[in-house]
Amino acid sequence: STVPDIMSRTLFCPASHLWARLRRAPAGGAGLVAARSAWRVEVGLTAHALEDIGDVIAVGHGPTAPGNRVEAGAALLTLDWEAHRVSTADELYHTQWALVEGAHPLHSPFGGTLLGLCSDDDARRLGPETVLATLHVDRPGLAASQLVGEAQYLAAVRGAPPGRFGRESTLHEQHSIGGHLAD
């Protein structure tokens, strides 16, 4: 995987539907170690990923505390959520709702130093711009990731079915408890 020459850019991970906003950071390295290009990377979920999540009720932080190194694939946090969905309905529009609960893990798309994680309050206002984790990543760590540009990401998800609470869902009557997906 090659990393484009970037100063500030947003890349995407098609497998986990996350975005990574990269900003040039001071180069790392000291003493006999050569300085390496590095980025401050903010990570969040794409609109496609958010279609699988109801209202966040709790955030469970992973085993790595800010300031420590994380490996690619390491658990950063888990978003516990709940939502309502139609369980039955009849021709008279009598509807019964079922509570649906789940957990959505966020794994680091690359190795680096964990700088911070979102608060419970930030996660409860989850949207496509919410920063869930911030990392410091050097060029080799970034090059090993499976990140792609926006056009490649959109092409990858174009034929994918919508998420559990997506607008095109066969259960189009589904709503989150807080209504952020309701019309």
CSV table of C-alpha atoms in Angstrom, one decimal:
chain,number,residue,atom,x,y,z
A,1,SER,CA,0.0,0.0,0.0
A,2,THR,CA,1.4,3.4,-0.9
A,3,VAL,CA,0.5,6.5,0.9
A,4,PRO,CA,-0.2,9.6,-1.1
A,5,ASP,CA,1.9,12.8,-0.4
A,6,ILE,CA,-0.4,14.6,2.0
A,7,MET,CA,-0.4,17.6,4.4
A,8,SER,CA,-4.0,17.3,5.5
A,9,ARG,CA,-6.4,14.8,4.1
A,10,THR,CA,-9.3,12.4,5.0
A,11,LEU,CA,-8.9,8.8,4.0
A,12,PHE,CA,-11.3,5.9,4.5
A,13,CYS,CA,-11.2,2.2,5.6
A,14,PRO,CA,-13.8,0.3,3.5
A,15,ALA,CA,-13.7,-2.8,5.7
A,16,SER,CA,-14.7,-1.0,8.9
A,17,HIS,CA,-16.4,2.1,7.5
A,18,LEU,CA,-14.3,4.5,9.4
A,19,TRP,CA,-12.6,7.7,8.3
A,20,ALA,CA,-9.2,9.0,9.3
A,21,ARG,CA,-8.4,12.7,9.1
A,22,LEU,CA,-4.7,13.2,8.8
A,23,ARG,CA,-2.7,16.3,9.7
A,24,ARG,CA,1.0,16.7,9.4
A,25,ALA,CA,2.6,16.4,12.9
A,26,PRO,CA,6.2,17.1,14.0
A,27,ALA,CA,8.6,14.4,12.9
A,28,GLY,CA,9.6,11.8,15.5
A,29,GLY,CA,13.0,10.4,16.2
A,30,ALA,CA,15.9,11.4,18.5
A,31,GLY,CA,19.6,10.7,18.8
A,32,LEU,CA,20.8,8.1,16.3
A,33,VAL,CA,17.2,7.5,15.0
A,34,ALA,CA,16.4,9.3,11.9
A,35,ALA,CA,13.3,11.6,12.0
A,36,ARG,CA,10.3,10.1,10.3
A,37,SER,CA,7.3,11.8,8.8
A,38,ALA,CA,4.3,11.6,11.2
A,39,TRP,CA,0.7,12.5,11.3
A,40,ARG,CA,-1.9,13.4,13.9
A,41,VAL,CA,-4.8,11.2,12.9
A,42,GLU,CA,-8.4,11.7,14.1
A,43,VAL,CA,-10.6,8.6,13.6
A,44,GLY,CA,-14.4,8.5,13.3
A,45,LEU,CA,-17.2,6.5,11.7
A,46,THR,CA,-18.6,7.1,8.2
A,47,ALA,CA,-22.3,7.6,7.6
A,48,HIS,CA,-22.5,4.0,6.3
A,49,ALA,CA,-21.2,2.7,9.7
A,50,LEU,CA,-23.6,4.9,11.6
A,51,GLU,CA,-26.5,3.1,9.8
A,52,ASP,CA,-25.7,0.1,12.0
A,53,ILE,CA,-25.8,2.0,15.3
A,54,GLY,CA,-28.7,3.2,17.4
A,55,ASP,CA,-28.4,5.7,20.2
A,56,VAL,CA,-25.1,5.4,22.1
A,57,ILE,CA,-25.7,4.7,25.8
A,58,ALA,CA,-22.2,4.0,26.9
A,59,VAL,CA,-18.6,4.0,25.7
A,60,GLY,CA,-16.2,1.3,26.8
A,61,HIS,CA,-12.6,2.3,26.4
A,62,GLY,CA,-10.1,-0.4,25.2
A,63,PRO,CA,-7.2,-1.7,27.2
A,64,THR,CA,-4.8,0.9,26.0
A,65,ALA,CA,-4.6,4.2,27.8
A,66,PRO,CA,-3.8,7.5,26.0
A,67,GLY,CA,-0.1,8.0,25.7
A,68,ASN,CA,0.6,4.4,25.0
A,69,ARG,CA,1.3,2.5,21.8
A,70,VAL,CA,-1.4,0.6,20.0
A,71,GLU,CA,-1.0,-2.0,17.3
A,72,ALA,CA,-3.0,-2.1,14.1
A,73,GLY,CA,-6.3,-3.9,14.8
A,74,ALA,CA,-6.2,-3.1,18.6
A,75,ALA,CA,-9.5,-2.3,20.3
A,76,LEU,CA,-9.7,1.4,21.0
A,77,LEU,CA,-13.3,1.6,22.3
A,78,THR,CA,-16.7,0.0,22.1
A,79,LEU,CA,-19.9,2.0,21.5
A,80,ASP,CA,-22.9,0.3,23.4
A,81,TRP,CA,-26.1,1.3,21.7
A,82,GLU,CA,-29.9,0.7,21.7
A,83,ALA,CA,-32.7,1.4,19.3
A,84,HIS,CA,-36.3,0.4,18.6
A,85,ARG,CA,-37.4,-1.5,15.5
A,86,VAL,CA,-40.8,-2.6,14.3
A,87,SER,CA,-41.3,-6.2,15.4
A,88,THR,CA,-44.8,-6.7,14.1
A,89,ALA,CA,-47.4,-4.6,12.4
A,90,ASP,CA,-50.8,-5.2,10.8
A,91,GLU,CA,-53.0,-3.7,8.1
A,92,LEU,CA,-54.5,-1.3,10.6
A,93,TYR,CA,-51.1,0.2,11.4
A,94,HIS,CA,-51.0,-1.3,14.9
A,95,THR,CA,-47.3,-1.5,15.5
A,96,GLN,CA,-45.3,-3.3,18.1
A,97,TRP,CA,-41.7,-2.2,18.8
A,98,ALA,CA,-38.8,-4.3,20.0
A,99,LEU,CA,-35.8,-3.0,21.8
A,100,VAL,CA,-32.6,-3.8,19.9
A,101,GLU,CA,-29.2,-3.5,21.6
A,102,GLY,CA,-25.7,-3.9,20.4
A,103,ALA,CA,-22.1,-2.9,20.7
A,104,HIS,CA,-19.9,-1.5,17.9
A,105,PRO,CA,-16.2,-1.9,18.4
A,106,LEU,CA,-13.7,0.6,17.0
A,107,HIS,CA,-10.3,-0.9,16.1
A,108,SER,CA,-7.2,1.1,15.2
A,109,PRO,CA,-6.6,0.9,11.4
A,110,PHE,CA,-2.9,1.3,12.1
A,111,GLY,CA,-0.2,1.2,14.7
A,112,GLY,CA,0.7,4.4,16.5
A,113,THR,CA,0.5,6.2,19.8
A,114,LEU,CA,-3.0,6.7,21.2
A,115,LEU,CA,-3.4,10.4,22.1
A,116,GLY,CA,-7.0,10.5,23.2
A,117,LEU,CA,-10.5,8.9,23.1
A,118,CYS,CA,-13.9,10.6,23.0
A,119,SER,CA,-15.9,11.2,26.1
A,120,ASP,CA,-19.3,9.6,26.8
A,121,ASP,CA,-21.0,12.9,26.0
A,122,ASP,CA,-19.3,13.2,22.6
A,123,ALA,CA,-20.2,9.6,21.7
A,124,ARG,CA,-23.9,10.2,22.7
A,125,ARG,CA,-24.0,12.9,20.1
A,126,LEU,CA,-22.5,10.5,17.6
A,127,GLY,CA,-22.5,11.8,14.0
A,128,PRO,CA,-20.3,11.5,10.9
A,129,GLU,CA,-18.0,14.3,12.2
A,130,THR,CA,-17.5,12.9,15.7
A,131,VAL,CA,-13.9,12.2,16.5
A,132,LEU,CA,-13.8,8.9,18.4
A,133,ALA,CA,-10.0,8.5,18.8
A,134,THR,CA,-6.9,10.5,18.1
A,135,LEU,CA,-3.5,8.9,17.3
A,136,HIS,CA,0.0,9.8,16.4
A,137,VAL,CA,1.1,7.7,13.4
A,138,ASP,CA,4.4,7.6,11.5
A,139,ARG,CA,4.8,7.0,7.8
A,140,PRO,CA,5.4,3.2,8.1
A,141,GLY,CA,2.3,2.8,10.3
A,142,LEU,CA,0.2,4.7,7.8
A,143,ALA,CA,1.6,2.9,4.8
A,144,ALA,CA,0.6,-0.5,6.3
A,145,SER,CA,-3.0,0.5,6.7
A,146,GLN,CA,-5.8,-0.3,4.3
A,147,LEU,CA,-6.9,3.3,3.9
A,148,VAL,CA,-8.1,4.7,0.5
A,149,GLY,CA,-9.3,8.0,-0.9
A,150,GLU,CA,-12.9,9.1,-0.9
A,151,ALA,CA,-13.6,8.1,-4.5
A,152,GLN,CA,-12.3,4.6,-3.9
A,153,TYR,CA,-14.3,4.3,-0.6
A,154,LEU,CA,-17.5,5.5,-2.3
A,155,ALA,CA,-17.0,3.0,-5.1
A,156,ALA,CA,-16.4,0.2,-2.6
A,157,VAL,CA,-19.6,0.9,-0.7
A,158,ARG,CA,-21.8,1.8,-3.7
A,159,GLY,CA,-23.2,-1.7,-4.1
A,160,ALA,CA,-23.2,-2.5,-0.4
A,161,PRO,CA,-26.6,-2.9,1.3
A,162,PRO,CA,-27.6,-0.2,3.7
A,163,GLY,CA,-27.0,-0.8,7.4
A,164,ARG,CA,-29.5,-2.0,9.9
A,165,PHE,CA,-31.1,1.4,10.3
A,166,GLY,CA,-30.3,2.7,6.8
A,167,ARG,CA,-32.9,4.6,4.8
A,168,GLU,CA,-33.2,1.9,2.1
A,169,SER,CA,-33.6,-0.9,4.8
A,170,THR,CA,-36.4,-3.4,4.3
A,171,LEU,CA,-37.4,-2.4,7.8
A,172,HIS,CA,-37.8,1.2,6.8
A,173,GLU,CA,-40.0,1.8,9.8
A,174,GLN,CA,-37.0,1.5,12.1
A,175,HIS,CA,-36.1,4.5,14.2
A,176,SER,CA,-33.5,5.1,16.9
A,177,ILE,CA,-34.8,5.9,20.3
A,178,GLY,CA,-33.5,9.5,20.2
A,179,GLY,CA,-34.9,9.9,16.7
A,180,HIS,CA,-31.7,11.0,14.9
A,181,LEU,CA,-32.6,8.6,12.0
A,182,ALA,CA,-36.3,9.4,12.1
A,183,ASP,CA,-37.9,11.7,9.6
